[in-house]
Amino acid sequence: MPVLEIKKIKKFFGKLKAVNGISFAVDENEIFGLLGPNGSGKTTTQRILTTLLAPTSGEIYYDNKQLSDENANDIRHRIGYVPQGECLFGDLTIEENLRFFAAPYNLDKNHEKNKINELLERLELGDRRKHLVKNLSGGLNKRASIAAALLHEPKILFLDEVTMGLDPNSRYHIWGLIRELKNTTTIIMTTHYMDEAEDLCDRIAILSKGKIMDIDNPHKIIKRYHAKDLNEVIGRVIEREK
Amino acid sequence: MKNIVAVAKYQLVRMARDWRLMVMILSQPIVIAVVVGFMAYQEPDGMKIAVANTIQSKYSQKLVDELRESDGLNLTELKEGGKELVLKNGYRAVVIIDVSPFENSGGSVKVYSDPVGGIASLAAKEAISKAVSTVARDMAKEQLEVDVNSFDAKMRQNLPSNIAAMLPQVELDDFKQTELSLGFYDATDFDLQHFDYYASAIMVLLVFLVVLNTAGISITSDREKGTFERLSVTPFTKTDIIMGNALSQFVIGLSVIIIGMLTLKLVFAISIGSFWLLSLLSVICVACAVNLGLLISAITKTVVESVELAMYAFFMAVLTCGIITPSETAHGAYLFLKKYLPFSYAVTASREINMMNANWQDIASDIYVLIVFTVIFMISAIWALRRGTK
């Protein structure tokens, strides 16, 4: 049974058709990638799925329950989100940020404390817990953001270009973490790094101009296109759309 | 409630860590109160006043002489003229003596003052009031003296001469209790200075200035940084976010008003009425300003927009609170605007407490209006807040 299913989602901004009738389903513990050039509708789709934007039309189901204004807050209890840019408060320490983001989930005090300690250790942030977020490097900042998104043990984790701008070391560290999370969490990620998608994703959807051009396992897609890698596939898709 | 406290607590911690912002916020009440205080704390001198003395009678001339002797006035006597003289040639006020005969009690004097004359207009009005009062008292006394002598003479005429001779002379002093006056009364129990008139308004405006800006950018700055987007994917409700921010901004606003009031009290010794009423009013003013600021933050998309709108609201506060102009005689459109904005109610209540030693009944209606505005601003802010950044 899919944990997330979307049917014919459209999102128009005036005349711009940012998302134009896409449908797909994501299974439990799957890593699902949304790929495509800039402006293809990846981020808009993710923003719709994370309740930040209401679709112009279409339906979204989380565990077979349709997302609506009334149950949006229930859905927010089940999802975690790591946006592309800065998402923690720079003037708070890592630990303060985690406590703040844990507040709306009504976790038991001890559970909250243990969870924060566990995540800080797991993400190798234990010795930086008292550091202000604004003083952290990009990689550490991203790890802290992931920790904040995992506090309430979400069923689905959304990652928006989570390794963007990071050095190779930090990227590999986060890749390892995503692989680890796969055992307990469904992950929906957007990325511009094709090697990342090839390596991590069980399935990918290639988007262009708000439509899904292909959806399958990345290796199967590469084979189908007789391409050497996903970069070539995306290049061909863009070329075809021109 | 737990969520509201969490938002409030961490917002406060964040603000407190930004020491430059805190210095800016907390030094504003001191610096602005001192600067405006020194600007306004003065006894005006050399105010240009025109007197149109069309009657040229004994008492009208006496009034002109009184005005000439008044401190701080620079008098120009004209044979004719009207209120159009105000604003021309820099006259702060024009005094028109045009009721004839001025010798009779009941004569009147019209004073047209510069509507944006500020302290100078107030001082001019006060000096003119004193002069008119003096002349009116002399006029009434003299009239009474005439009446007393006439009464005495008539009474003696109707009596046999030997009895009339036995009667003591009726003295003016016996009639003192009936002495007339024109009724210029001080409305206050205090020895108020001109600055007291402004101090209350300055405090209210100070709160609006600081809080409108800090509350106004509180959500938009998080939007621009991207942190608001992250916050929007959590189960924090819009009410949690607005009320949590309101609570933290409220602490800042209250600090500002306390520091400002202490500065005005310690440096300029302004008169302060009921401490508890003033505290109540301060709390409500801060709440009103905070919620207006949050409404601004909820409906704007960028920090620049928020600052612009906050300044817009602040200048509306300055213009409609009644600090610049005595607004009772202003254009109807201005009075309409004043009625439907909260600022004048805050300033009026503050002045009544500080200058008139008002009690709860006197300011209750102003307080209720401010509470209604506060609730409207808060509900509107919650309603207008949109999740996400785009």
PDB file of N, CA and C in Angstrom, chain B residues 192-277:
ATOM      1  N   LEU B 192       1.105  72.269  35.609  1.00  0.00           N
ATOM      2  CA  LEU B 192       1.601  71.641  34.385  1.00  0.00           C
ATOM      3  C   LEU B 192       2.510  72.570  33.606  1.00  0.00           C
ATOM      4  N   GLN B 193       3.490  71.939  32.969  1.00  0.00           N
ATOM      5  CA  GLN B 193       4.327  72.699  32.056  1.00  0.00           C
ATOM      6  C   GLN B 193       3.927  72.286  30.652  1.00  0.00           C
ATOM      7  N   HIS B 194       4.350  73.041  29.665  1.00  0.00           N
ATOM      8  CA  HIS B 194       3.975  72.715  28.298  1.00  0.00           C
ATOM      9  C   HIS B 194       4.412  71.306  27.925  1.00  0.00           C
ATOM     10  N   PHE B 195       5.548  70.904  28.439  1.00  0.00           N
ATOM     11  CA  PHE B 195       6.094  69.602  28.073  1.00  0.00           C
ATOM     12  C   PHE B 195       5.180  68.462  28.505  1.00  0.00           C
ATOM     13  N   ASP B 196       4.469  68.657  29.615  1.00  0.00           N
ATOM     14  CA  ASP B 196       3.569  67.605  30.086  1.00  0.00           C
ATOM     15  C   ASP B 196       2.526  67.252  29.036  1.00  0.00           C
ATOM     16  N   TYR B 197       2.152  68.275  28.270  1.00  0.00           N
ATOM     17  CA  TYR B 197       1.153  68.093  27.220  1.00  0.00           C
ATOM     18  C   TYR B 197       1.660  67.091  26.180  1.00  0.00           C
ATOM     19  N   TYR B 198       2.982  67.100  25.956  1.00  0.00           N
ATOM     20  CA  TYR B 198       3.575  66.264  24.923  1.00  0.00           C
ATOM     21  C   TYR B 198       4.103  64.930  25.425  1.00  0.00           C
ATOM     22  N   ALA B 199       4.497  64.916  26.712  1.00  0.00           N
ATOM     23  CA  ALA B 199       5.197  63.742  27.230  1.00  0.00           C
ATOM     24  C   ALA B 199       4.392  62.464  27.043  1.00  0.00           C
ATOM     25  N   SER B 200       3.101  62.520  27.351  1.00  0.00           N
ATOM     26  CA  SER B 200       2.265  61.331  27.260  1.00  0.00           C
ATOM     27  C   SER B 200       2.197  60.839  25.828  1.00  0.00           C
ATOM     28  N   ALA B 201       2.000  61.775  24.920  1.00  0.00           N
ATOM     29  CA  ALA B 201       1.900  61.406  23.504  1.00  0.00           C
ATOM     30  C   ALA B 201       3.219  60.830  23.016  1.00  0.00           C
ATOM     31  N   ILE B 202       4.318  61.397  23.494  1.00  0.00           N
ATOM     32  CA  ILE B 202       5.628  60.908  23.073  1.00  0.00           C
ATOM     33  C   ILE B 202       5.797  59.451  23.476  1.00  0.00           C
ATOM     34  N   MET B 203       5.370  59.126  24.690  1.00  0.00           N
ATOM     35  CA  MET B 203       5.510  57.752  25.164  1.00  0.00           C
ATOM     36  C   MET B 203       4.713  56.784  24.303  1.00  0.00           C
ATOM     37  N   VAL B 204       3.493  57.167  23.997  1.00  0.00           N
ATOM     38  CA  VAL B 204       2.641  56.292  23.182  1.00  0.00           C
ATOM     39  C   VAL B 204       3.264  56.119  21.794  1.00  0.00           C
ATOM     40  N   LEU B 205       3.730  57.228  21.228  1.00  0.00           N
ATOM     41  CA  LEU B 205       4.322  57.164  19.887  1.00  0.00           C
ATOM     42  C   LEU B 205       5.605  56.339  19.886  1.00  0.00           C
ATOM     43  N   LEU B 206       6.346  56.454  20.979  1.00  0.00           N
ATOM     44  CA  LEU B 206       7.590  55.700  21.103  1.00  0.00           C
ATOM     45  C   LEU B 206       7.325  54.198  21.046  1.00  0.00           C
ATOM     46  N   VAL B 207       6.292  53.796  21.754  1.00  0.00           N
ATOM     47  CA  VAL B 207       5.924  52.376  21.740  1.00  0.00           C
ATOM     48  C   VAL B 207       5.562  51.952  20.326  1.00  0.00           C
ATOM     49  N   PHE B 208       4.756  52.775  19.658  1.00  0.00           N
ATOM     50  CA  PHE B 208       4.351  52.432  18.293  1.00  0.00           C
ATOM     51  C   PHE B 208       5.572  52.394  17.367  1.00  0.00           C
ATOM     52  N   LEU B 209       6.473  53.363  17.544  1.00  0.00           N
ATOM     53  CA  LEU B 209       7.662  53.430  16.686  1.00  0.00           C
ATOM     54  C   LEU B 209       8.494  52.156  16.805  1.00  0.00           C
ATOM     55  N   VAL B 210       8.809  51.781  18.039  1.00  0.00           N
ATOM     56  CA  VAL B 210       9.702  50.633  18.253  1.00  0.00           C
ATOM     57  C   VAL B 210       8.993  49.321  17.929  1.00  0.00           C
ATOM     58  N   VAL B 211       7.810  49.157  18.503  1.00  0.00           N
ATOM     59  CA  VAL B 211       7.136  47.857  18.403  1.00  0.00           C
ATOM     60  C   VAL B 211       6.611  47.596  16.991  1.00  0.00           C
ATOM     61  N   LEU B 212       6.126  48.634  16.323  1.00  0.00           N
ATOM     62  CA  LEU B 212       5.626  48.417  14.956  1.00  0.00           C
ATOM     63  C   LEU B 212       6.742  47.882  14.066  1.00  0.00           C
ATOM     64  N   ASN B 213       7.954  48.397  14.281  1.00  0.00           N
ATOM     65  CA  ASN B 213       9.069  47.933  13.458  1.00  0.00           C
ATOM     66  C   ASN B 213       9.508  46.528  13.820  1.00  0.00           C
ATOM     67  N   THR B 214       9.705  46.273  15.136  1.00  0.00           N
ATOM     68  CA  THR B 214      10.219  44.943  15.517  1.00  0.00           C
ATOM     69  C   THR B 214       9.173  43.859  15.240  1.00  0.00           C
ATOM     70  N   ALA B 215       7.918  44.144  15.595  1.00  0.00           N
ATOM     71  CA  ALA B 215       6.865  43.152  15.328  1.00  0.00           C
ATOM     72  C   ALA B 215       6.601  43.067  13.825  1.00  0.00           C
ATOM     73  N   GLY B 216       6.732  44.220  13.167  1.00  0.00           N
ATOM     74  CA  GLY B 216       6.437  44.269  11.731  1.00  0.00           C
ATOM     75  C   GLY B 216       7.356  43.400  10.893  1.00  0.00           C
ATOM     76  N   ILE B 217       8.603  43.236  11.347  1.00  0.00           N
ATOM     77  CA  ILE B 217       9.529  42.420  10.536  1.00  0.00           C
ATOM     78  C   ILE B 217       9.706  41.012  11.110  1.00  0.00           C
ATOM     79  N   SER B 218       9.067  40.726  12.234  1.00  0.00           N
ATOM     80  CA  SER B 218       9.339  39.457  12.921  1.00  0.00           C
ATOM     81  C   SER B 218       9.057  38.247  12.029  1.00  0.00           C
ATOM     82  N   ILE B 219       7.954  38.255  11.330  1.00  0.00           N
ATOM     83  CA  ILE B 219       7.621  37.097  10.491  1.00  0.00           C
ATOM     84  C   ILE B 219       8.247  37.228   9.109  1.00  0.00           C
ATOM     85  N   THR B 220       8.266  38.447   8.582  1.00  0.00           N
ATOM     86  CA  THR B 220       8.820  38.601   7.218  1.00  0.00           C
ATOM     87  C   THR B 220      10.320  38.289   7.187  1.00  0.00           C
ATOM     88  N   SER B 221      11.044  38.608   8.267  1.00  0.00           N
ATOM     89  CA  SER B 221      12.484  38.297   8.241  1.00  0.00           C
ATOM     90  C   SER B 221      12.675  36.780   8.260  1.00  0.00           C
ATOM     91  N   ASP B 222      11.819  36.072   9.009  1.00  0.00           N
ATOM     92  CA  ASP B 222      11.897  34.603   8.983  1.00  0.00           C
ATOM     93  C   ASP B 222      11.498  34.056   7.618  1.00  0.00           C
ATOM     94  N   ARG B 223      10.553  34.730   6.980  1.00  0.00           N
ATOM     95  CA  ARG B 223      10.169  34.327   5.625  1.00  0.00           C
ATOM     96  C   ARG B 223      11.350  34.471   4.671  1.00  0.00           C
ATOM     97  N   GLU B 224      12.026  35.619   4.773  1.00  0.00           N
ATOM     98  CA  GLU B 224      13.143  35.863   3.849  1.00  0.00           C
ATOM     99  C   GLU B 224      14.302  34.901   4.095  1.00  0.00           C
ATOM    100  N   LYS B 225      14.531  34.578   5.372  1.00  0.00           N
ATOM    101  CA  LYS B 225      15.632  33.657   5.682  1.00  0.00           C
ATOM    102  C   LYS B 225      15.278  32.231   5.272  1.00  0.00           C
ATOM    103  N   GLY B 226      14.007  31.922   5.238  1.00  0.00           N
ATOM    104  CA  GLY B 226      13.578  30.556   4.907  1.00  0.00           C
ATOM    105  C   GLY B 226      13.138  29.777   6.131  1.00  0.00           C
ATOM    106  N   THR B 227      13.382  30.324   7.312  1.00  0.00           N
ATOM    107  CA  THR B 227      13.028  29.589   8.528  1.00  0.00           C
ATOM    108  C   THR B 227      11.508  29.487   8.704  1.00  0.00           C
ATOM    109  N   PHE B 228      10.789  30.446   8.148  1.00  0.00           N
ATOM    110  CA  PHE B 228       9.323  30.404   8.295  1.00  0.00           C
ATOM    111  C   PHE B 228       8.732  29.232   7.508  1.00  0.00           C
ATOM    112  N   GLU B 229       9.378  28.922   6.382  1.00  0.00           N
ATOM    113  CA  GLU B 229       8.904  27.798   5.565  1.00  0.00           C
ATOM    114  C   GLU B 229       9.017  26.506   6.369  1.00  0.00           C
ATOM    115  N   ARG B 230      10.143  26.378   7.069  1.00  0.00           N
ATOM    116  CA  ARG B 230      10.353  25.171   7.890  1.00  0.00           C
ATOM    117  C   ARG B 230       9.323  25.113   9.022  1.00  0.00           C
ATOM    118  N   LEU B 231       9.087  26.284   9.607  1.00  0.00           N
ATOM    119  CA  LEU B 231       8.122  26.393  10.717  1.00  0.00           C
ATOM    120  C   LEU B 231       6.723  26.016  10.234  1.00  0.00           C
ATOM    121  N   SER B 232       6.440  26.346   8.983  1.00  0.00           N
ATOM    122  CA  SER B 232       5.100  26.119   8.439  1.00  0.00           C
ATOM    123  C   SER B 232       4.796  24.655   8.183  1.00  0.00           C
ATOM    124  N   VAL B 233       5.847  23.819   8.154  1.00  0.00           N
ATOM    125  CA  VAL B 233       5.625  22.390   7.921  1.00  0.00           C
ATOM    126  C   VAL B 233       5.483  21.645   9.253  1.00  0.00           C
ATOM    127  N   THR B 234       5.600  22.368  10.347  1.00  0.00           N
ATOM    128  CA  THR B 234       5.387  21.756  11.673  1.00  0.00           C
ATOM    129  C   THR B 234       3.913  21.946  12.056  1.00  0.00           C
ATOM    130  N   PRO B 235       3.473  21.248  13.100  1.00  0.00           N
ATOM    131  CA  PRO B 235       2.075  21.427  13.525  1.00  0.00           C
ATOM    132  C   PRO B 235       1.809  22.737  14.282  1.00  0.00           C
ATOM    133  N   PHE B 236       2.771  23.654  14.365  1.00  0.00           N
ATOM    134  CA  PHE B 236       2.463  24.968  14.943  1.00  0.00           C
ATOM    135  C   PHE B 236       1.320  25.574  14.134  1.00  0.00           C
ATOM    136  N   THR B 237       0.259  25.995  14.829  1.00  0.00           N
ATOM    137  CA  THR B 237      -0.856  26.609  14.101  1.00  0.00           C
ATOM    138  C   THR B 237      -0.555  28.080  13.859  1.00  0.00           C
ATOM    139  N   LYS B 238      -1.374  28.715  13.042  1.00  0.00           N
ATOM    140  CA  LYS B 238      -1.178  30.153  12.795  1.00  0.00           C
ATOM    141  C   LYS B 238      -1.377  30.939  14.089  1.00  0.00           C
ATOM    142  N   THR B 239      -2.309  30.449  14.914  1.00  0.00           N
ATOM    143  CA  THR B 239      -2.545  31.117  16.202  1.00  0.00           C
ATOM    144  C   THR B 239      -1.306  31.000  17.089  1.00  0.00           C
ATOM    145  N   ASP B 240      -0.688  29.804  17.104  1.00  0.00           N
ATOM    146  CA  ASP B 240       0.544  29.620  17.897  1.00  0.00           C
ATOM    147  C   ASP B 240       1.606  30.632  17.460  1.00  0.00           C
ATOM    148  N   ILE B 241       1.766  30.747  16.147  1.00  0.00           N
ATOM    149  CA  ILE B 241       2.841  31.605  15.615  1.00  0.00           C
ATOM    150  C   ILE B 241       2.563  33.074  15.935  1.00  0.00           C
ATOM    151  N   ILE B 242       1.337  33.525  15.702  1.00  0.00           N
ATOM    152  CA  ILE B 242       1.024  34.939  15.947  1.00  0.00           C
ATOM    153  C   ILE B 242       1.065  35.241  17.450  1.00  0.00           C
ATOM    154  N   MET B 243       0.434  34.384  18.249  1.00  0.00           N
ATOM    155  CA  MET B 243       0.382  34.701  19.680  1.00  0.00           C
ATOM    156  C   MET B 243       1.742  34.534  20.350  1.00  0.00           C
ATOM    157  N   GLY B 244       2.520  33.574  19.879  1.00  0.00           N
ATOM    158  CA  GLY B 244       3.869  33.397  20.416  1.00  0.00           C
ATOM    159  C   GLY B 244       4.735  34.608  20.113  1.00  0.00           C
ATOM    160  N   ASN B 245       4.663  35.060  18.869  1.00  0.00           N
ATOM    161  CA  ASN B 245       5.404  36.270  18.492  1.00  0.00           C
ATOM    162  C   ASN B 245       4.888  37.477  19.268  1.00  0.00           C
ATOM    163  N   ALA B 246       3.564  37.543  19.449  1.00  0.00           N
ATOM    164  CA  ALA B 246       2.972  38.677  20.174  1.00  0.00           C
ATOM    165  C   ALA B 246       3.505  38.736  21.603  1.00  0.00           C
ATOM    166  N   LEU B 247       3.614  37.567  22.215  1.00  0.00           N
ATOM    167  CA  LEU B 247       4.078  37.515  23.609  1.00  0.00           C
ATOM    168  C   LEU B 247       5.521  38.023  23.731  1.00  0.00           C
ATOM    169  N   SER B 248       6.372  37.576  22.811  1.00  0.00           N
ATOM    170  CA  SER B 248       7.778  37.998  22.893  1.00  0.00           C
ATOM    171  C   SER B 248       7.916  39.486  22.571  1.00  0.00           C
ATOM    172  N   GLN B 249       7.162  39.964  21.569  1.00  0.00           N
ATOM    173  CA  GLN B 249       7.222  41.392  21.227  1.00  0.00           C
ATOM    174  C   GLN B 249       6.634  42.246  22.349  1.00  0.00           C
ATOM    175  N   PHE B 250       5.677  41.674  23.053  1.00  0.00           N
ATOM    176  CA  PHE B 250       5.039  42.387  24.157  1.00  0.00           C
ATOM    177  C   PHE B 250       6.063  42.693  25.260  1.00  0.00           C
ATOM    178  N   VAL B 251       6.917  41.718  25.531  1.00  0.00           N
ATOM    179  CA  VAL B 251       7.964  41.913  26.560  1.00  0.00           C
ATOM    180  C   VAL B 251       8.879  43.073  26.149  1.00  0.00           C
ATOM    181  N   ILE B 252       9.241  43.099  24.860  1.00  0.00           N
ATOM    182  CA  ILE B 252      10.108  44.169  24.345  1.00  0.00           C
ATOM    183  C   ILE B 252       9.382  45.515  24.475  1.00  0.00           C
ATOM    184  N   GLY B 253       8.133  45.555  24.029  1.00  0.00           N
ATOM    185  CA  GLY B 253       7.368  46.809  24.050  1.00  0.00           C
ATOM    186  C   GLY B 253       7.189  47.352  25.455  1.00  0.00           C
ATOM    187  N   LEU B 254       6.950  46.431  26.383  1.00  0.00           N
ATOM    188  CA  LEU B 254       6.753  46.865  27.769  1.00  0.00           C
ATOM    189  C   LEU B 254       8.055  47.433  28.346  1.00  0.00           C
ATOM    190  N   SER B 255       9.165  46.796  27.989  1.00  0.00           N
ATOM    191  CA  SER B 255      10.464  47.313  28.442  1.00  0.00           C
ATOM    192  C   SER B 255      10.673  48.725  27.916  1.00  0.00           C
ATOM    193  N   VAL B 256      10.306  48.929  26.647  1.00  0.00           N
ATOM    194  CA  VAL B 256      10.488  50.245  26.021  1.00  0.00           C
ATOM    195  C   VAL B 256       9.677  51.301  26.765  1.00  0.00           C
ATOM    196  N   ILE B 257       8.427  50.990  27.069  1.00  0.00           N
ATOM    197  CA  ILE B 257       7.578  51.999  27.690  1.00  0.00           C
ATOM    198  C   ILE B 257       8.043  52.283  29.125  1.00  0.00           C
ATOM    199  N   ILE B 258       8.524  51.257  29.817  1.00  0.00           N
ATOM    200  CA  ILE B 258       8.997  51.467  31.194  1.00  0.00           C
ATOM    201  C   ILE B 258      10.263  52.334  31.183  1.00  0.00           C
ATOM    202  N   ILE B 259      11.196  51.989  30.293  1.00  0.00           N
ATOM    203  CA  ILE B 259      12.445  52.770  30.213  1.00  0.00           C
ATOM    204  C   ILE B 259      12.133  54.212  29.815  1.00  0.00           C
ATOM    205  N   GLY B 260      11.260  54.373  28.830  1.00  0.00           N
ATOM    206  CA  GLY B 260      10.908  55.717  28.355  1.00  0.00           C
ATOM    207  C   GLY B 260      10.250  56.548  29.437  1.00  0.00           C
ATOM    208  N   MET B 261       9.311  55.939  30.141  1.00  0.00           N
ATOM    209  CA  MET B 261       8.586  56.675  31.181  1.00  0.00           C
ATOM    210  C   MET B 261       9.529  57.071  32.317  1.00  0.00           C
ATOM    211  N   LEU B 262      10.425  56.154  32.685  1.00  0.00           N
ATOM    212  CA  LEU B 262      11.391  56.466  33.743  1.00  0.00           C
ATOM    213  C   LEU B 262      12.297  57.614  33.318  1.00  0.00           C
ATOM    214  N   THR B 263      12.713  57.598  32.049  1.00  0.00           N
ATOM    215  CA  THR B 263      13.579  58.673  31.548  1.00  0.00           C
ATOM    216  C   THR B 263      12.857  60.019  31.642  1.00  0.00           C
ATOM    217  N   LEU B 264      11.604  60.031  31.176  1.00  0.00           N
ATOM    218  CA  LEU B 264      10.850  61.286  31.206  1.00  0.00           C
ATOM    219  C   LEU B 264      10.618  61.753  32.638  1.00  0.00           C
ATOM    220  N   LYS B 265      10.388  60.805  33.528  1.00  0.00           N
ATOM    221  CA  LYS B 265      10.114  61.164  34.930  1.00  0.00           C
ATOM    222  C   LYS B 265      11.392  61.683  35.604  1.00  0.00           C
ATOM    223  N   LEU B 266      12.498  60.949  35.374  1.00  0.00           N
ATOM    224  CA  LEU B 266      13.735  61.295  36.075  1.00  0.00           C
ATOM    225  C   LEU B 266      14.418  62.525  35.471  1.00  0.00           C
ATOM    226  N   VAL B 267      14.395  62.636  34.141  1.00  0.00           N
ATOM    227  CA  VAL B 267      15.113  63.747  33.510  1.00  0.00           C
ATOM    228  C   VAL B 267      14.251  65.006  33.445  1.00  0.00           C
ATOM    229  N   PHE B 268      12.970  64.829  33.106  1.00  0.00           N
ATOM    230  CA  PHE B 268      12.124  66.011  32.896  1.00  0.00           C
ATOM    231  C   PHE B 268      11.029  66.180  33.942  1.00  0.00           C
ATOM    232  N   ALA B 269      10.987  65.275  34.909  1.00  0.00           N
ATOM    233  CA  ALA B 269      10.035  65.361  36.010  1.00  0.00           C
ATOM    234  C   ALA B 269       8.604  65.589  35.525  1.00  0.00           C
ATOM    235  N   ILE B 270       8.189  64.798  34.516  1.00  0.00           N
ATOM    236  CA  ILE B 270       6.815  64.970  34.030  1.00  0.00           C
ATOM    237  C   ILE B 270       5.840  64.534  35.122  1.00  0.00           C
ATOM    238  N   SER B 271       4.641  65.089  35.036  1.00  0.00           N
ATOM    239  CA  SER B 271       3.640  64.688  36.026  1.00  0.00           C
ATOM    240  C   SER B 271       3.042  63.349  35.606  1.00  0.00           C
ATOM    241  N   ILE B 272       2.870  62.471  36.551  1.00  0.00           N
ATOM    242  CA  ILE B 272       2.285  61.160  36.289  1.00  0.00           C
ATOM    243  C   ILE B 272       1.090  60.991  37.210  1.00  0.00           C
ATOM    244  N   GLY B 273      -0.039  60.626  36.631  1.00  0.00           N
ATOM    245  CA  GLY B 273      -1.250  60.444  37.430  1.00  0.00           C
ATOM    246  C   GLY B 273      -1.250  59.083  38.105  1.00  0.00           C
ATOM    247  N   SER B 274      -2.379  58.403  38.040  1.00  0.00           N
ATOM    248  CA  SER B 274      -2.500  57.107  38.697  1.00  0.00           C
ATOM    249  C   SER B 274      -1.532  56.098  38.100  1.00  0.00           C
ATOM    250  N   PHE B 275      -0.684  55.534  38.944  1.00  0.00           N
ATOM    251  CA  PHE B 275       0.316  54.570  38.484  1.00  0.00           C
ATOM    252  C   PHE B 275      -0.353  53.346  37.869  1.00  0.00           C
ATOM    253  N   TRP B 276      -1.404  52.858  38.540  1.00  0.00           N
ATOM    254  CA  TRP B 276      -2.057  51.621  38.079  1.00  0.00           C
ATOM    255  C   TRP B 276      -2.788  51.836  36.759  1.00  0.00           C
ATOM    256  N   LEU B 277      -3.447  52.981  36.623  1.00  0.00           N
ATOM    257  CA  LEU B 277      -4.132  53.240  35.350  1.00  0.00           C
ATOM    258  C   LEU B 277      -3.124  53.389  34.218  1.00  0.00           C
TER     259      LEU B 277
END
